CSV table of C-alpha atoms and ligand atoms in Angstrom, one decimal:
chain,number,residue,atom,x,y,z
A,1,UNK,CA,0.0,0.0,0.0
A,2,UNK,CA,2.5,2.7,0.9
A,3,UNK,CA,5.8,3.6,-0.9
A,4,UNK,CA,8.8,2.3,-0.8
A,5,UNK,CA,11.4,4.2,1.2
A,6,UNK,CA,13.5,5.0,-1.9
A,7,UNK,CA,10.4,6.2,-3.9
A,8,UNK,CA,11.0,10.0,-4.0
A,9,UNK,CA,8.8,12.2,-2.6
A,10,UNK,CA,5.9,12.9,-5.9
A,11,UNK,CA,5.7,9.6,-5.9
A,12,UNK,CA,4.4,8.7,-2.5
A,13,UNK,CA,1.0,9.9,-3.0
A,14,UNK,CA,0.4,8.1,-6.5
A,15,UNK,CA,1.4,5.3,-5.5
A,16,UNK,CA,-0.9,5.3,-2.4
A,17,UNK,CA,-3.7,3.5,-3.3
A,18,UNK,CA,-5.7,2.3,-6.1
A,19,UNK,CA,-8.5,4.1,-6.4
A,20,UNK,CA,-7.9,8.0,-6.7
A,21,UNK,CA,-10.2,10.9,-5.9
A,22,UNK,CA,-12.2,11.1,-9.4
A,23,UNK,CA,-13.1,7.1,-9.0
A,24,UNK,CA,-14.2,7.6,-5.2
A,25,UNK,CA,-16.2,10.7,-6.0
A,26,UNK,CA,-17.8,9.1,-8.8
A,27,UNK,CA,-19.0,6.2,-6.9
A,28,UNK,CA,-19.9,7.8,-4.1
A,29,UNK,CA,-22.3,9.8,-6.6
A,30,UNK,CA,-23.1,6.7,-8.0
A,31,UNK,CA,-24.5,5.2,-4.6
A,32,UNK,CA,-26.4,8.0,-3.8
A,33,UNK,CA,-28.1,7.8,-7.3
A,34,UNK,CA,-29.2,3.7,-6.9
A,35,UNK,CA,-30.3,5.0,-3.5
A,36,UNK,CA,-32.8,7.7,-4.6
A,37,UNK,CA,-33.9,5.9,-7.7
A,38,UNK,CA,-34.4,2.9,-5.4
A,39,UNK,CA,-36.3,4.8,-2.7
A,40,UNK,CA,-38.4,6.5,-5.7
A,41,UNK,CA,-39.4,3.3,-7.5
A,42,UNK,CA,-40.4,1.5,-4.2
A,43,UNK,CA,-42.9,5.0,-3.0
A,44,UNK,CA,-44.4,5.4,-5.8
A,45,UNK,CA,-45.1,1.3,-6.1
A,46,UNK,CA,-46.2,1.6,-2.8
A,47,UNK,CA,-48.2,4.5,-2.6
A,48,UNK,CA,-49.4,5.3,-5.9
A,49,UNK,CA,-51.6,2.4,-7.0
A,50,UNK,CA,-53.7,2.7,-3.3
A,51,UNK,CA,-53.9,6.6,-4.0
A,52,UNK,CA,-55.4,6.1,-7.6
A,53,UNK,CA,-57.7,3.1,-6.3
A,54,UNK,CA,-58.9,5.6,-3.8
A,55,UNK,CA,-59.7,8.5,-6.4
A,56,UNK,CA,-61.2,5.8,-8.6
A,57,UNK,CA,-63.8,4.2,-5.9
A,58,UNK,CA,-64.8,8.0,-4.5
A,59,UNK,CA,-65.2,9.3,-8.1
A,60,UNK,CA,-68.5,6.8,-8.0
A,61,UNK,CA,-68.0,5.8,-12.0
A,62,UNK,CA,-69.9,2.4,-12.2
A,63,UNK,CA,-67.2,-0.2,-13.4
A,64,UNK,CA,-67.2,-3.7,-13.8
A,65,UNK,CA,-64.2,-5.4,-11.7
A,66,UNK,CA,-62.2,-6.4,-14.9
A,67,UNK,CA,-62.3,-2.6,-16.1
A,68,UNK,CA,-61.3,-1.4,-12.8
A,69,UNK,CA,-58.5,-3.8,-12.8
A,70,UNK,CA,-57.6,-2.9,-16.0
A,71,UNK,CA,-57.4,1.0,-15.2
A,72,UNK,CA,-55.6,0.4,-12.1
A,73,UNK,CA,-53.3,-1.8,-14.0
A,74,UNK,CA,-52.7,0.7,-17.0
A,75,UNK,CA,-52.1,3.6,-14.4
A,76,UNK,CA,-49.7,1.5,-12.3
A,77,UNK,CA,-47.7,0.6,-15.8
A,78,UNK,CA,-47.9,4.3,-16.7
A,79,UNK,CA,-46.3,5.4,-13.9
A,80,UNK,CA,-43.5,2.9,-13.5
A,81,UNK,CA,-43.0,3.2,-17.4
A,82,UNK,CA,-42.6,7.1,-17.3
A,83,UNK,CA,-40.7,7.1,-13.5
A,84,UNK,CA,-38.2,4.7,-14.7
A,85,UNK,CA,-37.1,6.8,-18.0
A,86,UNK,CA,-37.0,9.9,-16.4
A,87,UNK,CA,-35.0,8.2,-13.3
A,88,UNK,CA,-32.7,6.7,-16.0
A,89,UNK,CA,-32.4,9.9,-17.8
A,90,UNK,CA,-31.9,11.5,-14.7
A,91,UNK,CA,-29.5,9.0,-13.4
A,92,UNK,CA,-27.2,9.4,-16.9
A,93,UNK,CA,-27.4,13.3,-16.5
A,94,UNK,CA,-26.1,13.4,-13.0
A,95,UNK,CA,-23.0,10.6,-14.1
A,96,UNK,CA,-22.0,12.7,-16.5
A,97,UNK,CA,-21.9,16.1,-14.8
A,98,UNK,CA,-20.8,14.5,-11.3
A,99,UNK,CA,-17.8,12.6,-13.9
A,100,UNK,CA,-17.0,16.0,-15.6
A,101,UNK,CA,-16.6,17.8,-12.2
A,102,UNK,CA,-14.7,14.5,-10.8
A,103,UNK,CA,-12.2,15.0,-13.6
A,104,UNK,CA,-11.3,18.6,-13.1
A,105,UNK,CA,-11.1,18.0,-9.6
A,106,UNK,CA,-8.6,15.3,-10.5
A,107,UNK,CA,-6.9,17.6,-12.8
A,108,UNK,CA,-6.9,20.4,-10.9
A,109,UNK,CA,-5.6,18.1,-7.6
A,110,UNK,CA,-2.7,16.6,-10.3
A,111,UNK,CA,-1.5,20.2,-10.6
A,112,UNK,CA,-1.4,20.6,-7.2
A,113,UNK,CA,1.0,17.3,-6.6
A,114,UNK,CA,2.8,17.8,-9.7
A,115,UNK,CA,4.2,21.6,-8.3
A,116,UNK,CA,4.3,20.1,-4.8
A,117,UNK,CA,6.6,17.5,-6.1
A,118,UNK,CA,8.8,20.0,-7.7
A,119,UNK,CA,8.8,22.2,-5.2
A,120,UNK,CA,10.0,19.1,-2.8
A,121,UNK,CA,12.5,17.9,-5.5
A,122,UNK,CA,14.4,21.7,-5.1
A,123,UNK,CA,12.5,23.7,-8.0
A,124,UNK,CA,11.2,26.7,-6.0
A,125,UNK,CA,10.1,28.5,-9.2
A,126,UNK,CA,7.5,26.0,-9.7
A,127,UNK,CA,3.5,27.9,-9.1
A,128,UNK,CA,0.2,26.3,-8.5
A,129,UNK,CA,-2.3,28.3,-11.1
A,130,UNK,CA,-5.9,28.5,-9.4
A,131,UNK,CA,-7.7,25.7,-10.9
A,132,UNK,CA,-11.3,27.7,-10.9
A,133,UNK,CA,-13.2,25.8,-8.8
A,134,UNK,CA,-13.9,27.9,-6.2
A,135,UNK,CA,-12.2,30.5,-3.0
A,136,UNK,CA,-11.2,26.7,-1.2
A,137,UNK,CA,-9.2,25.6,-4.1
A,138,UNK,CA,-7.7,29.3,-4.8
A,139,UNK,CA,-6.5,29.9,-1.3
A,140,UNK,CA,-5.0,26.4,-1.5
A,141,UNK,CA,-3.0,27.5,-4.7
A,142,UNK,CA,-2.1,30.6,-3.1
A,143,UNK,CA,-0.4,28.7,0.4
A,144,UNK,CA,0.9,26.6,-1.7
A,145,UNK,CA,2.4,29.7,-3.7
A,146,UNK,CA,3.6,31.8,-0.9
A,147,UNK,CA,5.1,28.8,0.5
A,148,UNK,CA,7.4,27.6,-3.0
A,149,UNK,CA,8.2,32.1,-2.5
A,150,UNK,CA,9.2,31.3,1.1
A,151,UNK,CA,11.5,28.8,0.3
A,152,UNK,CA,13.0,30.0,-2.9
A,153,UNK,CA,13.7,33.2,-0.6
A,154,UNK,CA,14.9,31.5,2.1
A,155,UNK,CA,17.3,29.0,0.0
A,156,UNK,CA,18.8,32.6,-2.1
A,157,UNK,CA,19.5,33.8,1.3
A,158,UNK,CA,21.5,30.5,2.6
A,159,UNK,CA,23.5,30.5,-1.1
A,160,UNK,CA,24.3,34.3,-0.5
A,161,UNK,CA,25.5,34.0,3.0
A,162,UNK,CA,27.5,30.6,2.0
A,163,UNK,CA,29.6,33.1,-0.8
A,164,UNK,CA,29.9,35.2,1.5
A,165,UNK,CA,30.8,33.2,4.2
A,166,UNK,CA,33.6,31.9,2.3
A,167,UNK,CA,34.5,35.5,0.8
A,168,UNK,CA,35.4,36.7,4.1
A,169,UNK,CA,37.0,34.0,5.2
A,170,UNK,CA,39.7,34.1,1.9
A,171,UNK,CA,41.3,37.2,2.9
A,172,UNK,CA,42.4,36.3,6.3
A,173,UNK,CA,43.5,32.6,5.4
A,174,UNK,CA,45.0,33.9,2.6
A,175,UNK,CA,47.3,35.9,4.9
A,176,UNK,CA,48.3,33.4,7.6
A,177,UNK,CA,49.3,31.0,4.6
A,178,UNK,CA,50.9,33.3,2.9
A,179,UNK,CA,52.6,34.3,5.9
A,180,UNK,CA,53.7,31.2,7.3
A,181,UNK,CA,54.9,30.1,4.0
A,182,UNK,CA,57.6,32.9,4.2
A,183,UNK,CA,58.6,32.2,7.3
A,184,UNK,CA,59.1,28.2,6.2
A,185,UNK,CA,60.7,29.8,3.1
A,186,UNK,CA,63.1,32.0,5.7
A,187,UNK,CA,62.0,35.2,4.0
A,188,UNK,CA,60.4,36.3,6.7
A,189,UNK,CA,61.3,35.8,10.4
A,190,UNK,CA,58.3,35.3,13.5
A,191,UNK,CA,59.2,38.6,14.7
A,192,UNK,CA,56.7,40.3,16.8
A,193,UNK,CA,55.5,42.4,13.4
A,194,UNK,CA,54.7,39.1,11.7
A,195,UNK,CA,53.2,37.5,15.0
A,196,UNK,CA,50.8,40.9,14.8
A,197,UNK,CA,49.5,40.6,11.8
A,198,UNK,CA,48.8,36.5,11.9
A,199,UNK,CA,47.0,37.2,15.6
A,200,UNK,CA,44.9,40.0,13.6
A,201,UNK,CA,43.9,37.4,11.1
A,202,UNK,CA,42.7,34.4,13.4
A,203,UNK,CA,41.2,37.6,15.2
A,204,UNK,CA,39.1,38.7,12.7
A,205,UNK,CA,38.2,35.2,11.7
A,206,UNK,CA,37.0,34.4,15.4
A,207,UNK,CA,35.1,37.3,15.6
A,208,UNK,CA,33.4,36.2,12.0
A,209,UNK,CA,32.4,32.8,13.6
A,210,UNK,CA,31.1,35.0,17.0
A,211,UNK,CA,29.4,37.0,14.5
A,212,UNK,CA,28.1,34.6,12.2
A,213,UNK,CA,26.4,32.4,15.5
A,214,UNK,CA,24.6,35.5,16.5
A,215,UNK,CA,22.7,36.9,13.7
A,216,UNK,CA,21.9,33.0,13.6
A,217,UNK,CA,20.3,32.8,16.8
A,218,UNK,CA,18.4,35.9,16.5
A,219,UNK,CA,17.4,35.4,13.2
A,220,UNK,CA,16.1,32.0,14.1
A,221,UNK,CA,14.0,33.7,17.1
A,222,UNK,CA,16.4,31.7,18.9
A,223,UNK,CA,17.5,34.2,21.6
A,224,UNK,CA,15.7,33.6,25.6
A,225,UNK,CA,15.4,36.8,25.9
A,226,UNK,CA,15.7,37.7,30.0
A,227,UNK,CA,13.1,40.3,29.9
A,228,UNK,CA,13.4,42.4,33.1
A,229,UNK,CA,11.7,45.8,33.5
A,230,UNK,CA,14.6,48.7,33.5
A,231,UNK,CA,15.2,52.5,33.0
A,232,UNK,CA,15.1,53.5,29.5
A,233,UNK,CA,17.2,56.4,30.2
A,234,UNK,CA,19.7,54.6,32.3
A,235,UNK,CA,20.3,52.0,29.3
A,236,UNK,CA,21.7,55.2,27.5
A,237,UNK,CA,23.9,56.4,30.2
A,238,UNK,CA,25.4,53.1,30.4
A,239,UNK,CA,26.1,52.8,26.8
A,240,UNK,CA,28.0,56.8,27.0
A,241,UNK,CA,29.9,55.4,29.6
A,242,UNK,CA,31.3,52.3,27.9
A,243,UNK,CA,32.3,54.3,24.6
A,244,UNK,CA,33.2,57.4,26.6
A,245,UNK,CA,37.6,55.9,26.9
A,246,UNK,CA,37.0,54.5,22.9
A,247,UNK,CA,35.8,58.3,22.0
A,248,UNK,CA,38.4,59.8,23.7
A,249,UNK,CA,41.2,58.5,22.3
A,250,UNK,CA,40.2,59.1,19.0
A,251,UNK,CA,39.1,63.0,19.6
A,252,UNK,CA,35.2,62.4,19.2
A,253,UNK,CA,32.7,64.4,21.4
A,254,UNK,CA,30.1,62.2,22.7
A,255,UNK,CA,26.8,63.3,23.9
A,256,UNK,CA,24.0,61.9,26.0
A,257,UNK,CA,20.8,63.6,25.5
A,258,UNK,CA,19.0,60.9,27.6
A,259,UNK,CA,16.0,62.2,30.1
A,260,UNK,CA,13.6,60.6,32.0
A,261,UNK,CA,11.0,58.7,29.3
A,262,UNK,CA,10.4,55.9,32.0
A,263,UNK,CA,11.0,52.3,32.2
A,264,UNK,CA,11.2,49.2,29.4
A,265,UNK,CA,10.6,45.5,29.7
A,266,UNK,CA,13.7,44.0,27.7
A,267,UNK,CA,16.7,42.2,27.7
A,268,UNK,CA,18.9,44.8,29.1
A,269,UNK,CA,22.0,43.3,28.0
A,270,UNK,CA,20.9,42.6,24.2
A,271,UNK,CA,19.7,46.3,23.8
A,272,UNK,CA,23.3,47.8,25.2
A,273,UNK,CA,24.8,45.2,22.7
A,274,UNK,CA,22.7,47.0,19.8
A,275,UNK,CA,23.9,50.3,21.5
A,276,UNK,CA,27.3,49.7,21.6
A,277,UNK,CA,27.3,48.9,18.3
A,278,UNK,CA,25.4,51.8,16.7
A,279,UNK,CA,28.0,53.9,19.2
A,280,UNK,CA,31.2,51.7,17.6
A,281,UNK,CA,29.9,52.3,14.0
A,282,UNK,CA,29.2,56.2,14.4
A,283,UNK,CA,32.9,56.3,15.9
A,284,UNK,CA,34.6,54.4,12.9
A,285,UNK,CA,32.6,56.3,10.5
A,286,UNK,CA,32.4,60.2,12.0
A,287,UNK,CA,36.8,61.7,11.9
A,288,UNK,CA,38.3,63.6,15.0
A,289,UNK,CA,36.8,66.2,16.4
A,290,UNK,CA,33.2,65.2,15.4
A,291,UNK,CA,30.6,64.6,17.1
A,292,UNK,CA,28.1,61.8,18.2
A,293,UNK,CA,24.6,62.2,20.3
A,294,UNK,CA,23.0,59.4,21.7
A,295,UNK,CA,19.2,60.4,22.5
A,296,UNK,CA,16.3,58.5,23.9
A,297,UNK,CA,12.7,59.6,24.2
A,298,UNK,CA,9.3,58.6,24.3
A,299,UNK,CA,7.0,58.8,21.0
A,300,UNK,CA,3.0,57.7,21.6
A,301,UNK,CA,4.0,54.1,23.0
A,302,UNK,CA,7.6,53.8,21.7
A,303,UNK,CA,11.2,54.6,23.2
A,304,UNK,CA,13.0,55.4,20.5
A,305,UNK,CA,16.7,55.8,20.9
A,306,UNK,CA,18.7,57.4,18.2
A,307,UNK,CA,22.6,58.0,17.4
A,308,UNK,CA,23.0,60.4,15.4
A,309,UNK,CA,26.8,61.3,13.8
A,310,UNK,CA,28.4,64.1,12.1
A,311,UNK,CA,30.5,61.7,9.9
A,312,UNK,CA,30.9,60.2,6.5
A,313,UNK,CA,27.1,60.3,6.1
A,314,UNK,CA,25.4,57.2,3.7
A,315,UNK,CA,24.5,57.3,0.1
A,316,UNK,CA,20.5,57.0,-0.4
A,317,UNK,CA,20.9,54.1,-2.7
A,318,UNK,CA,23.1,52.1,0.7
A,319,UNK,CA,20.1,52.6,2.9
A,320,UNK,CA,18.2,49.8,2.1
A,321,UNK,CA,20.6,47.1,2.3
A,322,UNK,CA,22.6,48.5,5.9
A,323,UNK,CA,21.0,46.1,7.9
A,324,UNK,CA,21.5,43.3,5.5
A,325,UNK,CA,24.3,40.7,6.4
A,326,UNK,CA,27.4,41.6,4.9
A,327,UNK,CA,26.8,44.5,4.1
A,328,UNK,CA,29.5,47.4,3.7
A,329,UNK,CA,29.0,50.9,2.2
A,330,UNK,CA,32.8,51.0,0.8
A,331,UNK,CA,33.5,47.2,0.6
A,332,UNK,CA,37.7,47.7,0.9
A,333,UNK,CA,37.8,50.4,3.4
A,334,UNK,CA,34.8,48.8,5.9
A,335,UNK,CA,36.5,45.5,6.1
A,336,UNK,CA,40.0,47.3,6.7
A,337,UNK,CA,37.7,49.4,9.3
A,338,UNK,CA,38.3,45.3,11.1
A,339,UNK,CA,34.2,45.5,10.6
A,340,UNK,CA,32.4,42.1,9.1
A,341,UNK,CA,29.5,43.9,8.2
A,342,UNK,CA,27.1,42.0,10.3
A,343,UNK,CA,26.5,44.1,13.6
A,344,UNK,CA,23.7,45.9,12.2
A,345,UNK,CA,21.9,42.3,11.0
A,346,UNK,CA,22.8,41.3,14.6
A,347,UNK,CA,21.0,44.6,15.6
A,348,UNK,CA,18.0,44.6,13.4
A,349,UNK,CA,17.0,40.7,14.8
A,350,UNK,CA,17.5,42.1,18.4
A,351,UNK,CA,15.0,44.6,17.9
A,352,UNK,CA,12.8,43.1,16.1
A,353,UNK,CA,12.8,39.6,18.6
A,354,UNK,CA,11.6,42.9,21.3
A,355,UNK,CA,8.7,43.7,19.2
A,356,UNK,CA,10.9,46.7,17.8
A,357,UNK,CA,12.2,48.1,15.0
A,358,UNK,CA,15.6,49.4,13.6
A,359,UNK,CA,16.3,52.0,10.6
A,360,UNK,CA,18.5,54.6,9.4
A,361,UNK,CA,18.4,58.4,7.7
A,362,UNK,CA,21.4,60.0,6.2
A,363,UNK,CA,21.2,63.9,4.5
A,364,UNK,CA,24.2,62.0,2.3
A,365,UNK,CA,27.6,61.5,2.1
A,366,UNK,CA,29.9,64.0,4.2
A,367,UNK,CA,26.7,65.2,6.6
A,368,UNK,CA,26.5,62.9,9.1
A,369,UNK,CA,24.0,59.3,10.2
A,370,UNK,CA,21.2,58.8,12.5
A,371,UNK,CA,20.1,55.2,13.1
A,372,UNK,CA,16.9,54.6,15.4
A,373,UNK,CA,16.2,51.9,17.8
A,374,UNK,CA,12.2,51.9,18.5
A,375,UNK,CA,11.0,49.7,20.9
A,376,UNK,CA,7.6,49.1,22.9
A,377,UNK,CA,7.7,50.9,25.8
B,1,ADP,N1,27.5,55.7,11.4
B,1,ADP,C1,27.7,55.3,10.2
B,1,ADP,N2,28.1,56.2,9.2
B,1,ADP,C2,28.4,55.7,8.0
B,1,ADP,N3,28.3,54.4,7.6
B,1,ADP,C3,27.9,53.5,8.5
B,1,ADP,C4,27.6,53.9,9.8
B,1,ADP,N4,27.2,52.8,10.5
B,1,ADP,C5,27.3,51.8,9.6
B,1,ADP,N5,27.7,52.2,8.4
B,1,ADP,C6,27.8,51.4,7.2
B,1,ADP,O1,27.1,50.3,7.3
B,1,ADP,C7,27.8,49.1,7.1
B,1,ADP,C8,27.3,48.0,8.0
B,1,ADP,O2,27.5,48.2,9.3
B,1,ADP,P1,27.7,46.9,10.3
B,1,ADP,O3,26.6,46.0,10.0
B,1,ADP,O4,27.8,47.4,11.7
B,1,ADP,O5,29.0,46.3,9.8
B,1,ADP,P2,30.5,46.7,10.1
B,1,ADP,O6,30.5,47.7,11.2
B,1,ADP,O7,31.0,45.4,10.6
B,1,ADP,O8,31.2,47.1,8.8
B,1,ADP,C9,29.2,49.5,7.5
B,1,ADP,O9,30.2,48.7,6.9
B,1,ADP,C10,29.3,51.0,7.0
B,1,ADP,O10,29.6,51.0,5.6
B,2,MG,MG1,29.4,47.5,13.0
């Protein structure tokens, strides 16, 4: 009865049983046709001949008994004569409409298994076309539909991140190798220099992989959150604080426009994390003596908290794809920046797993960045 494990998977269902839907549905229309035509036939056997012999007798004709017999006999012939053609004409037209609708329903149903089987065998282009046959049949075209869309999207995703997986991985393999091949070649010695520059490399690599597992896990809703209920402003503070010796150093004025807005239920230490990063990109992106503001305040029902730069500023048309993962604005210069282009991916799934929202205005290049962290206050 069922398939072999080996059959692949458009098969399974063909090979399910032997009758398929059309057959069923046609003899289950079939049944229900002997039944009425039985049930007629025997009523009006039953019931018809006593009702006539009734009329007959109160009508008060005199008859002999032959003739009455006779009558009753022609009108009992009569109406089984004329019942049984129209049941059979009846019958026939009922087959054949019940067998046409059978057979688009088959048709319709083979569609369906045909795309699901492509869909199944890795063909995510394949689409169900609505068979016609009414809103049940559509909306089961369109699941099916949105669901080949989910996947194909999902599986161009998985191929993208794979290249570039591996793209970022060349550059920094490429430099160990080719750095410990010179020092097995005795062209170059493991001075402290060389020692620098391979530690960088397995740095940056690490910090890929750290990378990489966290815009998994939040992207995955993956995260247990620790929800606790905390000071919106204070989350602000904290973050100045962190940043303040990293600013410093490099000659950037940080501000912390953060005043009362009241309190938040979220993961405290996710939200710094998103924070901190927003604070670590405006400070690789805005030159010395620049400045940086990190604001919070309270809109209708949302903290919002923005850091805003007076840097490098973004390009309209780089917008859209900042919180993709990967993505740099100058590909060369971002990666020698020692970023991966993933902490804003990272960021955008932390919000978002809060029920909150990231994005990101520039006036263009040269004037500057503010990024916004909403979240459900
Ligand atoms: N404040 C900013 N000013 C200008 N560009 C920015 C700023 N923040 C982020 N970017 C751009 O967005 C890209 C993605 O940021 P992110 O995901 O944090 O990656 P990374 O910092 O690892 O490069 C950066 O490479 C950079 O090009
Ligand atoms: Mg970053």
């Amino acid at each position: 009865m069922t398939s072999g494990a080996s059959s692949p998977p458009g098969e399974v269902g063909q090979q399910r049983s032997g009758g398929g839907f059309a057959t069923r549905l046609l003899a289950a229309q079939g049944l229900v046709l002997v039944a009425g035509a039985l049930t007629t036939w025997l009523v009006a056997f039953i019931v018809g001949p006593s009702i006539f012999h009734d009329h007959l007798s109160q009508a008060g004709v005199p008859h002999t008994d032959t003739e009455t017999r006779h009558i009753e006999e022609a009108f009992a012939s009569a109406l089984l004569i004329s019942l049984g053609v129209a049941l059979l004409a009846a019958a026939a037209a009922a087959l054949a409409v019940s067998w046409y609708l059978s057979r688009r329903v088959q048709r319709s149903l083979g569609q369906v298994t045909d795309a699901a089987g492509q869909i199944a065998s890795g063909h995510y282009t394949a689409r169900v076309h609505s068979p016609g046959l009414g809103s049940e049949f559509a909306s089961l075209a369109d699941t099916y539909n949105s669901l080949a869309q989910r996947l194909a999207s999902t599986e161009t995703t998985r191929r993208r991140m794979l290249a570039d997986l591996a793209h970022e991985m060349r550059t920094p393999l490429a430099t160990v190798n080719a750095h410990l091949e010179a020092i097995e070649d005795g062209v170059r010695d493991l001075d402290p220099e060389t020692l620098s520059v391979l530690r960088e490399s397995t740095r940056r690599l690490g910090r890929l992989a750290e990378d990489i597992g966290a815009v998994s896990r939040a992207e995955e809703g993956n995260l247990d959150l620790q929800l606790r209920t905390v000071d919106a402003a204070s989350l602000a503070s904290m973050a100045t604080a962190a940043a303040a010796d990293r600013y410093a150093a490099k000659g950037v004025v940080l501000h912390c426009e953060a005043r009362p807005v009241g309190s938040l239920t979220v993961d405290s230490a996710r939200i710094s994390q998103i924070l901190d990063n927003l604070l670590a990109n405006a400070l690789r992106h805005t030159p010395s003596s620049g400045q940086v503001t990190l604001a919070c305040r309270r809109v209708d029902r949302w903290v919002e908290y923005s850091v805003t730069d007076t840097g490098e500023g973004i390009a309209a048309e780089h917008l859209p794809h900042l919180f993709d993962r990967f993505y740099r604005v100058d590909t060369a210069r971002d990666r020698n920046h020692g970023g991966s282009g993933i902490g804003l991916a990272i960021a955008k799934a932390l919000a978002e797993a809060h029920g909150g929202g990231i994005s990101a205005t520039s006036p263009g290049p040269a004037h500057g960045t503010t990024f916004t962290l909403r979240l459900p206050g």
